[in-house]
Amino acid sequence: AGLDRIIKYDFHFEKCMGKNVDAKLFAALDGVKEFTAKLTGFDGENVTMEKDGSEITLPFNKISSLRLTVEF
C-alpha cells in the first residue's frame, strides 16, 4: 500500500501486518472515532489491532478508513 492509500484488500493487509495504522470508525468506540494501533490480524471480515497493550477486534465494515501511519 502507498503511504496514503486506504488498506482494504487482502494483499494490503498482508503487506501492512505488524505496522502501525491510523483507524477511523463510522461510530465511536468507547468515545473514540480515530486512533492509531498496530495491525495484527485480518481474517476477511474482522480486523485485529493492538493498542496500548490491549487487543481490539472490529468488523471491517465498522471501519471507515484504515491507513498506514506516516512516521517521519
Steps between C-alpha positions, in 0.01 A plus 500: 500500500618853427556737789152651482310213338206352687565143611207294370618195305650177635840573347501846664443337840779249436748779415399710800485227765696599812511867402323796660180611333265796543144376540185707454168350603147574380379509863696569819640210701530594869463865396777483237455509121868528399805325641840357410576133567717212376331281239520140624237306305241488226281199420298646214226634729666622820802721558713444810725773636706555814470832682667577832554128567134412438364306203216659302300296248250684283285396205658648186166662406515715818827663388462799267871512414822327594834644386865446583623744761744740339803539726779747424 
